[in-house]
Amino acid sequence: MTDIDEQQTVAVIGQGYVGLPLAQAMCDVGLRVIGFEIADRTVQALNGGRSHVDDLSDNDIATMLGQGYRASSDPASLRDADVIVICVPTPLSDDGGPDLRAVEAATGTVARNLKPGATVILESTTYPGTTDDVVLPILSAEGAEHGTDFYLGYSPERVDPGSAHYGITNTPKLVGGVSPEATERAASFYERFVDTVVRMSGTKEAEAAKLLENTYRHVNIALVNEMARFCHDLGIDIWEVIRGAATKPFGFQKFTPGPGVGGHCIPIDPNYLSFQVKKTLGYQFRFVELAQEINNSMPAYVGSRLGDLLNDVGKPLNGSKILLLGVTYKPNIADQRESPAIPVAKVLREKKADISFHDPHVERWHVNGGTLDRVADLETALQESDAVVLLQGHSSYDLNWIADRAKLFFDTRGSSGRDDVHRL
């Protein structure tokens, strides 16, 4: 049986936006960390001191290497690990549920290279039951017994990329194990480098808690998106409405409308819960499906509103030069996963608009099967465009400067308070 000790070796499978910061936090408390990654190019870059994640610099990787970190694509390296944490992607599959192929492949690799007594922890976001019904059988397939040969738990990732306030160590960690002993082993491990560890009653409760967190955001974003639409039709300033409601010190949390939802969690995770409810219980999770319908309609709404604004100044959307500002899914990072800028661009192109883009964090934008280069000179592009659309409010944007140079400025994020700027 493996004890939690100062010389513990940990393998983190998946060195992306979840796994790499997690590995950094482990290195900082003296754990020996193996960053397992199947992409040889990523392994070579990390071992050469080069980062591919927004929140970590090359200097951070160099520090980790000095602390004993190493990246590897060799499955045999997992045999040294007392703890193995699986942080692989779970995108949506064609049927609307999670695509578990990466989880299954990673678990299979672990099963073939498992140190006796090791603790295995899944962090990938998925539907309730995955740890018990998918991961556990794979680990046990060759006769290994849970509670003797290995211990299995689930701890959902709660990474907030680009956040200046919350990171691995100060974000509470949920932990649920297949057994009470597995829960305790996983929790004791995370307590090495996380300030607050919350023990859950089981794996399914921990899995469902993560989905509830993001479903809550998904539904509330849909609420304000729908309010933004009818407030516009009623001649009501939605941003003033939100400002007023947000002064209430209890019973209200501020959410704001936008051109859609993006990122690795909000547009995807609630679907896991909806998928499992429908598959297992045979009925719909109607809140999630309605929220998805509303949020997915926002890019088309942005296109419609922009068409109306151009029409008011005597221009058709067809043939107009439209400059899109900010194409990442959240401010001040380069991550473009599920960015609403992509469906907005698709809508505008279908209406025959001539689109260009600027984003301080993105030089080349791969959008709708093509590639656009960032405009070379922002000031010139602002002046030459028929309309400028703010899709992401990066802090480096001087919105007054932009508004002074744009012929028509449509702010979908409500970042500007000027009367001559059109807001969603």
Short mmCIF file of C-alpha atoms in Angstrom, two decimals:
data_model
loop_
_atom_site.label_atom_id
_atom_site.label_comp_id
_atom_site.label_asym_id
_atom_site.label_seq_id
_atom_site.Cartn_x
_atom_site.Cartn_y
_atom_site.Cartn_z
CA MET A 1 0.00 0.00 0.00
CA THR A 2 1.37 3.41 -1.02
CA ASP A 3 1.59 6.05 1.72
CA ILE A 4 1.38 9.79 1.21
CA ASP A 5 4.96 10.87 1.82
CA GLU A 6 7.41 13.60 0.92
CA GLN A 7 9.01 11.59 -1.88
CA GLN A 8 5.80 10.84 -3.74
CA THR A 9 5.91 10.61 -7.53
CA VAL A 10 2.89 11.82 -9.45
CA ALA A 11 2.00 11.37 -13.11
CA VAL A 12 -0.38 13.86 -14.69
CA ILE A 13 -1.87 12.51 -17.92
CA GLY A 14 -2.62 15.37 -20.29
CA GLN A 15 -0.47 18.51 -20.27
CA GLY A 16 -3.00 21.05 -21.46
CA TYR A 17 -4.78 23.94 -19.78
CA VAL A 18 -5.77 21.66 -16.83
CA GLY A 19 -2.88 19.25 -16.49
CA LEU A 20 0.04 21.64 -16.85
CA PRO A 21 -1.00 24.17 -14.16
CA LEU A 22 -1.83 21.19 -11.93
CA ALA A 23 1.67 19.82 -12.48
CA GLN A 24 3.12 23.22 -11.61
CA ALA A 25 1.26 23.31 -8.28
CA MET A 26 2.56 19.83 -7.48
CA CYS A 27 6.15 20.78 -8.32
CA ASP A 28 5.92 23.78 -6.01
CA VAL A 29 5.42 21.53 -2.97
CA GLY A 30 8.27 19.18 -3.84
CA LEU A 31 6.45 16.35 -5.56
CA ARG A 32 8.24 14.53 -8.37
CA VAL A 33 6.01 15.10 -11.38
CA ILE A 34 5.83 13.26 -14.69
CA GLY A 35 3.80 15.13 -17.29
CA PHE A 36 2.49 12.41 -19.59
CA GLU A 37 1.45 13.59 -23.05
CA ILE A 38 0.95 11.54 -26.22
CA ALA A 39 2.01 14.39 -28.53
CA ASP A 40 5.78 14.10 -28.94
CA ARG A 41 6.03 17.71 -30.12
CA THR A 42 4.46 18.93 -26.87
CA VAL A 43 6.76 16.71 -24.83
CA GLN A 44 9.83 18.07 -26.60
CA ALA A 45 8.65 21.65 -26.17
CA LEU A 46 8.01 21.21 -22.44
CA ASN A 47 11.33 19.49 -21.81
CA GLY A 48 12.92 22.34 -23.76
CA GLY A 49 11.31 24.91 -21.46
CA ARG A 50 8.58 26.15 -23.82
CA SER A 51 5.00 26.64 -22.68
CA HIS A 52 1.88 26.25 -24.83
CA VAL A 53 -0.63 27.29 -22.13
CA ASP A 54 -1.73 30.89 -21.53
CA ASP A 55 -1.37 30.81 -17.76
CA LEU A 56 2.21 29.50 -17.73
CA SER A 57 5.23 31.27 -19.21
CA ASP A 58 8.44 29.73 -20.52
CA ASN A 59 10.06 30.82 -17.25
CA ASP A 60 7.43 28.86 -15.32
CA ILE A 61 8.27 25.72 -17.29
CA ALA A 62 11.99 26.30 -16.71
CA THR A 63 11.30 26.55 -12.97
CA MET A 64 9.32 23.30 -13.04
CA LEU A 65 12.16 21.54 -14.86
CA GLY A 66 14.52 22.77 -12.16
CA GLN A 67 12.16 21.28 -9.56
CA GLY A 68 12.40 17.85 -11.19
CA TYR A 69 9.47 17.96 -13.61
CA ARG A 70 9.78 16.03 -16.84
CA ALA A 71 7.41 15.44 -19.70
CA SER A 72 7.15 12.01 -21.30
CA SER A 73 5.23 10.16 -23.96
CA ASP A 74 6.53 6.78 -22.77
CA PRO A 75 3.78 4.78 -20.99
CA ALA A 76 6.44 2.96 -18.98
CA SER A 77 7.13 6.21 -17.12
CA LEU A 78 3.77 5.77 -15.36
CA ARG A 79 5.10 2.72 -13.50
CA ASP A 80 6.96 4.99 -11.08
CA ALA A 81 3.86 6.94 -10.09
CA ASP A 82 2.25 6.62 -6.66
CA VAL A 83 -0.60 8.86 -7.86
CA ILE A 84 -1.89 9.19 -11.41
CA VAL A 85 -4.20 12.08 -12.32
CA ILE A 86 -6.07 11.89 -15.64
CA CYS A 87 -6.73 15.31 -17.25
CA VAL A 88 -7.71 14.53 -20.83
CA PRO A 89 -10.34 16.26 -22.99
CA THR A 90 -13.97 15.11 -23.12
CA PRO A 91 -15.50 16.92 -26.10
CA LEU A 92 -19.07 16.39 -27.24
CA SER A 93 -19.70 13.38 -29.45
CA ASP A 94 -22.11 13.33 -32.37
CA ASP A 95 -24.95 12.06 -30.15
CA GLY A 96 -24.63 15.01 -27.76
CA GLY A 97 -22.92 13.10 -24.98
CA PRO A 98 -19.28 13.18 -23.93
CA ASP A 99 -16.69 11.62 -26.19
CA LEU A 100 -14.88 9.36 -23.73
CA ARG A 101 -12.32 7.91 -26.12
CA ALA A 102 -9.46 9.92 -24.61
CA VAL A 103 -10.51 8.91 -21.08
CA GLU A 104 -10.77 5.26 -22.08
CA ALA A 105 -7.41 5.31 -23.86
CA ALA A 106 -5.69 7.05 -20.95
CA THR A 107 -7.22 4.63 -18.44
CA GLY A 108 -6.13 1.67 -20.55
CA THR A 109 -2.58 2.99 -20.58
CA VAL A 110 -2.71 3.42 -16.81
CA ALA A 111 -4.05 -0.10 -16.31
CA ARG A 112 -1.12 -1.58 -18.23
CA ASN A 113 1.43 0.43 -16.25
CA LEU A 114 -0.07 0.64 -12.78
CA LYS A 115 2.17 0.57 -9.74
CA PRO A 116 0.69 -1.66 -7.03
CA GLY A 117 -1.21 0.40 -4.46
CA ALA A 118 -1.33 3.53 -6.62
CA THR A 119 -4.13 6.07 -6.41
CA VAL A 120 -5.81 6.99 -9.71
CA ILE A 121 -7.87 10.19 -9.97
CA LEU A 122 -10.00 11.29 -12.91
CA GLU A 123 -10.32 15.07 -13.36
CA SER A 124 -11.89 15.19 -16.83
CA THR A 125 -15.41 16.62 -16.86
CA THR A 126 -18.00 13.99 -17.71
CA TYR A 127 -21.42 12.60 -16.82
CA PRO A 128 -22.21 11.06 -13.41
CA GLY A 129 -21.22 7.42 -13.37
CA THR A 130 -18.17 7.62 -15.62
CA THR A 131 -15.65 6.90 -12.86
CA ASP A 132 -17.53 3.87 -11.54
CA ASP A 133 -18.93 2.52 -14.81
CA VAL A 134 -16.16 3.28 -17.32
CA VAL A 135 -12.84 3.90 -15.57
CA LEU A 136 -13.12 1.30 -12.80
CA PRO A 137 -13.87 -1.67 -15.12
CA ILE A 138 -10.90 -0.79 -17.36
CA LEU A 139 -8.53 -0.64 -14.37
CA SER A 140 -9.94 -3.95 -13.10
CA ALA A 141 -9.99 -5.75 -16.45
CA GLU A 142 -6.75 -7.67 -15.86
CA GLY A 143 -7.72 -8.83 -12.38
CA ALA A 144 -6.53 -5.86 -10.33
CA GLU A 145 -8.75 -5.25 -7.29
CA HIS A 146 -9.86 -1.86 -6.06
CA GLY A 147 -8.88 -1.33 -2.43
CA THR A 148 -5.91 -3.67 -2.71
CA ASP A 149 -4.09 -3.12 -6.00
CA PHE A 150 -5.26 0.47 -6.61
CA TYR A 151 -7.59 3.21 -5.35
CA LEU A 152 -9.83 5.28 -7.61
CA GLY A 153 -11.40 8.70 -7.14
CA TYR A 154 -12.87 11.63 -9.02
CA SER A 155 -11.97 15.30 -8.55
CA PRO A 156 -13.39 17.73 -11.13
CA GLU A 157 -11.09 20.36 -12.54
CA ARG A 158 -12.09 23.93 -11.71
CA VAL A 159 -9.57 25.85 -13.78
CA ASP A 160 -10.42 29.46 -14.64
CA PRO A 161 -7.95 30.32 -17.44
CA GLY A 162 -6.60 33.85 -17.29
CA SER A 163 -7.90 34.52 -13.78
CA ALA A 164 -5.77 36.81 -11.66
CA HIS A 165 -7.57 35.73 -8.49
CA TYR A 166 -8.18 31.98 -8.58
CA GLY A 167 -5.69 29.24 -9.36
CA ILE A 168 -5.05 25.63 -8.42
CA THR A 169 -4.13 26.24 -4.78
CA ASN A 170 -6.89 28.64 -3.68
CA THR A 171 -9.83 27.07 -5.52
CA PRO A 172 -11.59 24.49 -3.29
CA LYS A 173 -11.17 20.93 -4.57
CA LEU A 174 -14.01 18.41 -4.59
CA VAL A 175 -12.99 14.79 -4.09
CA GLY A 176 -15.12 11.65 -4.20
CA GLY A 177 -13.78 8.10 -4.17
CA VAL A 178 -15.09 4.68 -5.12
CA SER A 179 -14.67 3.83 -1.44
CA PRO A 180 -14.15 5.90 1.73
CA GLU A 181 -10.48 4.90 1.76
CA ALA A 182 -10.09 6.00 -1.86
CA THR A 183 -11.70 9.32 -0.99
CA GLU A 184 -9.31 9.81 1.91
CA ARG A 185 -6.24 8.91 -0.13
CA ALA A 186 -7.16 11.29 -2.94
CA ALA A 187 -8.12 14.06 -0.51
CA SER A 188 -4.89 13.70 1.46
CA PHE A 189 -2.95 13.95 -1.79
CA TYR A 190 -4.65 17.19 -2.86
CA GLU A 191 -4.21 18.66 0.62
CA ARG A 192 -0.50 18.75 -0.15
CA PHE A 193 -1.02 21.73 -2.45
CA VAL A 194 -4.68 22.87 -2.31
CA ASP A 195 -5.87 25.11 0.53
CA THR A 196 -9.36 23.63 0.85
CA VAL A 197 -10.31 20.06 -0.03
CA VAL A 198 -13.99 19.08 0.19
CA ARG A 199 -14.68 15.39 0.65
CA MET A 200 -17.79 14.21 -1.24
CA SER A 201 -19.85 11.12 -0.44
CA GLY A 202 -18.96 9.44 -3.72
CA THR A 203 -17.75 9.79 -7.29
CA LYS A 204 -21.19 10.44 -8.81
CA GLU A 205 -21.86 13.32 -6.42
CA ALA A 206 -18.50 14.90 -7.31
CA GLU A 207 -19.17 14.42 -11.03
CA ALA A 208 -22.66 15.93 -10.76
CA ALA A 209 -21.46 18.87 -8.66
CA LYS A 210 -19.16 20.02 -11.46
CA LEU A 211 -21.99 19.82 -13.97
CA LEU A 212 -24.32 21.75 -11.67
CA GLU A 213 -21.77 24.58 -11.39
CA ASN A 214 -21.59 25.09 -15.14
CA THR A 215 -25.28 24.41 -15.77
CA TYR A 216 -26.04 27.20 -13.30
CA ARG A 217 -23.93 29.62 -15.32
CA HIS A 218 -25.31 28.35 -18.63
CA VAL A 219 -28.94 28.85 -17.58
CA ASN A 220 -28.37 32.30 -16.07
CA ILE A 221 -26.45 33.52 -19.12
CA ALA A 222 -29.38 32.36 -21.25
CA LEU A 223 -31.74 34.29 -18.98
CA VAL A 224 -29.95 37.61 -19.48
CA ASN A 225 -29.44 36.91 -23.19
CA GLU A 226 -33.19 36.50 -23.64
CA MET A 227 -33.86 39.58 -21.50
CA ALA A 228 -31.41 41.59 -23.63
CA ARG A 229 -33.45 40.78 -26.73
CA PHE A 230 -36.86 41.75 -25.43
CA CYS A 231 -35.51 44.74 -23.50
CA HIS A 232 -34.16 46.06 -26.81
CA ASP A 233 -37.57 45.58 -28.43
CA LEU A 234 -39.26 47.35 -25.50
CA GLY A 235 -36.82 50.26 -25.54
CA ILE A 236 -35.29 49.29 -22.17
CA ASP A 237 -31.55 49.54 -21.49
CA ILE A 238 -30.62 46.02 -20.33
CA TRP A 239 -27.27 47.22 -19.01
CA GLU A 240 -28.98 49.75 -16.76
CA VAL A 241 -31.37 47.02 -15.61
CA ILE A 242 -28.44 44.78 -14.68
CA ARG A 243 -26.63 47.65 -12.96
CA GLY A 244 -29.65 48.30 -10.80
CA ALA A 245 -30.33 44.64 -9.95
CA ALA A 246 -26.67 44.07 -9.06
CA THR A 247 -26.88 46.58 -6.20
CA LYS A 248 -28.93 44.09 -4.19
CA PRO A 249 -26.51 42.58 -1.64
CA PHE A 250 -28.36 39.27 -1.37
CA GLY A 251 -30.35 36.91 -3.56
CA PHE A 252 -28.88 38.09 -6.88
CA GLN A 253 -25.72 37.29 -8.82
CA LYS A 254 -24.75 39.44 -11.79
CA PHE A 255 -24.69 37.84 -15.24
CA THR A 256 -24.32 39.77 -18.49
CA PRO A 257 -25.49 39.11 -22.05
CA GLY A 258 -23.14 38.58 -24.96
CA PRO A 259 -22.77 37.21 -28.50
CA GLY A 260 -22.96 33.62 -27.24
CA VAL A 261 -21.12 31.39 -24.80
CA GLY A 262 -17.70 29.84 -25.33
CA GLY A 263 -14.85 27.96 -23.76
CA HIS A 264 -14.25 24.42 -22.62
CA CYS A 265 -17.06 24.26 -20.05
CA ILE A 266 -20.22 26.36 -20.36
CA PRO A 267 -21.30 25.39 -23.92
CA ILE A 268 -20.42 21.72 -23.36
CA ASP A 269 -20.69 20.48 -19.78
CA PRO A 270 -24.46 20.95 -19.26
CA ASN A 271 -25.01 18.67 -22.25
CA TYR A 272 -23.33 15.82 -20.36
CA LEU A 273 -25.98 16.05 -17.65
CA SER A 274 -28.80 16.42 -20.17
CA PHE A 275 -27.46 13.44 -22.12
CA GLN A 276 -27.27 11.20 -19.04
CA VAL A 277 -30.74 12.17 -17.79
CA LYS A 278 -32.31 11.40 -21.16
CA LYS A 279 -30.32 8.20 -21.67
CA THR A 280 -30.86 6.80 -18.19
CA LEU A 281 -34.23 8.20 -17.14
CA GLY A 282 -35.90 8.76 -20.48
CA TYR A 283 -36.94 12.36 -20.04
CA GLN A 284 -35.46 15.74 -20.90
CA PHE A 285 -33.53 18.20 -18.76
CA ARG A 286 -35.59 21.06 -20.15
CA PHE A 287 -33.72 23.94 -18.52
CA VAL A 288 -30.47 22.92 -20.20
CA GLU A 289 -32.04 22.38 -23.60
CA LEU A 290 -33.85 25.74 -23.51
CA ALA A 291 -30.68 27.52 -22.35
CA GLN A 292 -28.73 25.89 -25.17
CA GLU A 293 -31.33 27.01 -27.69
CA ILE A 294 -31.21 30.62 -26.47
CA ASN A 295 -27.43 30.87 -26.20
CA ASN A 296 -26.90 29.22 -29.57
CA SER A 297 -29.21 31.77 -31.17
CA MET A 298 -27.16 34.78 -30.05
CA PRO A 299 -24.67 34.85 -32.97
CA ALA A 300 -27.59 35.09 -35.42
CA TYR A 301 -29.12 37.81 -33.25
CA VAL A 302 -25.84 39.75 -33.36
CA GLY A 303 -25.89 39.49 -37.16
CA SER A 304 -29.50 40.68 -37.29
CA ARG A 305 -28.86 43.63 -34.99
CA LEU A 306 -25.77 44.61 -36.98
CA GLY A 307 -27.79 44.45 -40.20
CA ASP A 308 -30.39 46.79 -38.66
CA LEU A 309 -27.71 49.25 -37.50
CA LEU A 310 -26.14 49.36 -40.95
CA ASN A 311 -29.55 49.74 -42.57
CA ASP A 312 -30.18 52.78 -40.36
CA VAL A 313 -27.20 54.51 -41.99
CA GLY A 314 -28.17 53.42 -45.49
CA LYS A 315 -25.82 50.45 -45.91
CA PRO A 316 -26.61 46.79 -46.60
CA LEU A 317 -24.77 44.11 -44.65
CA ASN A 318 -24.00 42.51 -48.01
CA GLY A 319 -20.62 43.88 -49.08
CA SER A 320 -20.01 45.94 -45.93
CA LYS A 321 -16.58 45.78 -44.30
CA ILE A 322 -16.98 44.42 -40.78
CA LEU A 323 -14.10 44.44 -38.31
CA LEU A 324 -14.46 41.95 -35.44
CA LEU A 325 -12.57 42.81 -32.25
CA GLY A 326 -11.66 39.96 -29.90
CA VAL A 327 -12.09 36.39 -31.14
CA THR A 328 -11.15 34.42 -27.99
CA TYR A 329 -13.78 32.91 -25.71
CA LYS A 330 -12.86 35.07 -22.70
CA PRO A 331 -10.86 38.26 -22.14
CA ASN A 332 -7.08 38.53 -21.96
CA ILE A 333 -6.20 35.00 -23.10
CA ALA A 334 -5.49 33.39 -26.48
CA ASP A 335 -7.84 30.42 -26.03
CA GLN A 336 -10.39 30.24 -28.86
CA ARG A 337 -12.19 27.01 -27.94
CA GLU A 338 -15.91 27.25 -28.70
CA SER A 339 -15.59 31.02 -29.09
CA PRO A 340 -18.87 32.69 -30.13
CA ALA A 341 -16.81 34.74 -32.58
CA ILE A 342 -16.75 31.72 -34.89
CA PRO A 343 -20.53 31.38 -35.38
CA VAL A 344 -20.82 35.19 -35.55
CA ALA A 345 -18.30 35.20 -38.40
CA LYS A 346 -20.21 32.39 -40.11
CA VAL A 347 -23.48 34.34 -39.90
CA LEU A 348 -21.86 37.49 -41.33
CA ARG A 349 -20.20 35.61 -44.15
CA GLU A 350 -23.50 33.95 -45.06
CA LYS A 351 -24.93 37.46 -45.37
CA LYS A 352 -22.05 38.32 -47.75
CA ALA A 353 -20.27 40.69 -45.35
CA ASP A 354 -16.53 41.27 -45.83
CA ILE A 355 -15.05 40.42 -42.41
CA SER A 356 -11.64 41.08 -40.89
CA PHE A 357 -10.46 40.73 -37.31
CA HIS A 358 -8.17 42.07 -34.65
CA ASP A 359 -7.21 40.42 -31.39
CA PRO A 360 -4.07 41.30 -29.38
CA HIS A 361 -3.70 37.62 -28.42
CA VAL A 362 -4.31 35.99 -31.82
CA GLU A 363 -2.19 36.55 -34.93
CA ARG A 364 -3.95 34.06 -37.22
CA TRP A 365 -7.56 33.06 -36.80
CA HIS A 366 -8.69 29.66 -38.08
CA VAL A 367 -12.38 30.19 -38.71
CA ASN A 368 -15.00 28.25 -40.64
CA GLY A 369 -12.51 26.25 -42.66
CA GLY A 370 -10.29 29.20 -43.56
CA THR A 371 -7.59 31.36 -42.04
CA LEU A 372 -7.54 35.12 -41.48
CA ASP A 373 -4.50 37.17 -40.56
CA ARG A 374 -4.94 39.86 -37.93
CA VAL A 375 -5.23 43.34 -39.46
CA ALA A 376 -1.80 44.91 -39.62
CA ASP A 377 -2.83 48.36 -38.44
CA LEU A 378 -5.80 48.65 -36.09
CA GLU A 379 -6.33 52.38 -36.54
CA THR A 380 -6.47 52.09 -40.31
CA ALA A 381 -8.81 49.10 -40.11
CA LEU A 382 -11.13 50.98 -37.75
CA GLN A 383 -11.36 53.93 -40.09
CA GLU A 384 -11.85 51.82 -43.22
CA SER A 385 -14.53 49.50 -41.80
CA ASP A 386 -18.23 50.18 -42.21
CA ALA A 387 -18.85 48.69 -38.76
CA VAL A 388 -16.75 47.53 -35.83
CA VAL A 389 -18.10 44.76 -33.58
CA LEU A 390 -16.61 44.15 -30.13
CA LEU A 391 -16.96 40.43 -29.39
CA GLN A 392 -14.44 40.19 -26.56
CA GLY A 393 -13.47 43.04 -24.25
CA HIS A 394 -9.73 42.54 -23.80
CA SER A 395 -8.33 44.93 -21.21
CA SER A 396 -5.77 46.25 -23.69
CA TYR A 397 -8.53 47.76 -25.85
CA ASP A 398 -9.05 51.49 -25.34
CA LEU A 399 -12.75 51.63 -26.13
CA ASN A 400 -12.92 55.42 -26.25
CA TRP A 401 -10.06 55.47 -28.74
CA ILE A 402 -11.81 52.79 -30.79
CA ALA A 403 -15.19 54.55 -30.67
CA ASP A 404 -13.62 57.83 -31.83
CA ARG A 405 -12.29 56.14 -34.98
CA ALA A 406 -15.12 53.74 -35.85
CA LYS A 407 -17.92 54.83 -38.18
CA LEU A 408 -20.29 52.50 -36.36
CA PHE A 409 -19.37 50.69 -33.15
CA PHE A 410 -21.47 47.74 -31.93
CA ASP A 411 -20.45 46.59 -28.44
CA THR A 412 -21.84 43.10 -27.72
CA ARG A 413 -20.23 42.99 -24.26
CA GLY A 414 -21.59 46.22 -22.80
CA SER A 415 -18.06 47.38 -22.06
CA SER A 416 -18.56 50.95 -23.24
CA GLY A 417 -20.89 53.43 -21.59
CA ARG A 418 -20.80 56.03 -24.35
CA ASP A 419 -24.09 57.21 -25.83
CA ASP A 420 -22.75 56.98 -29.39
CA VAL A 421 -21.86 53.29 -29.01
CA HIS A 422 -24.54 50.70 -29.80
CA ARG A 423 -24.74 47.97 -27.18
CA LEU A 424 -26.36 44.53 -27.29
#
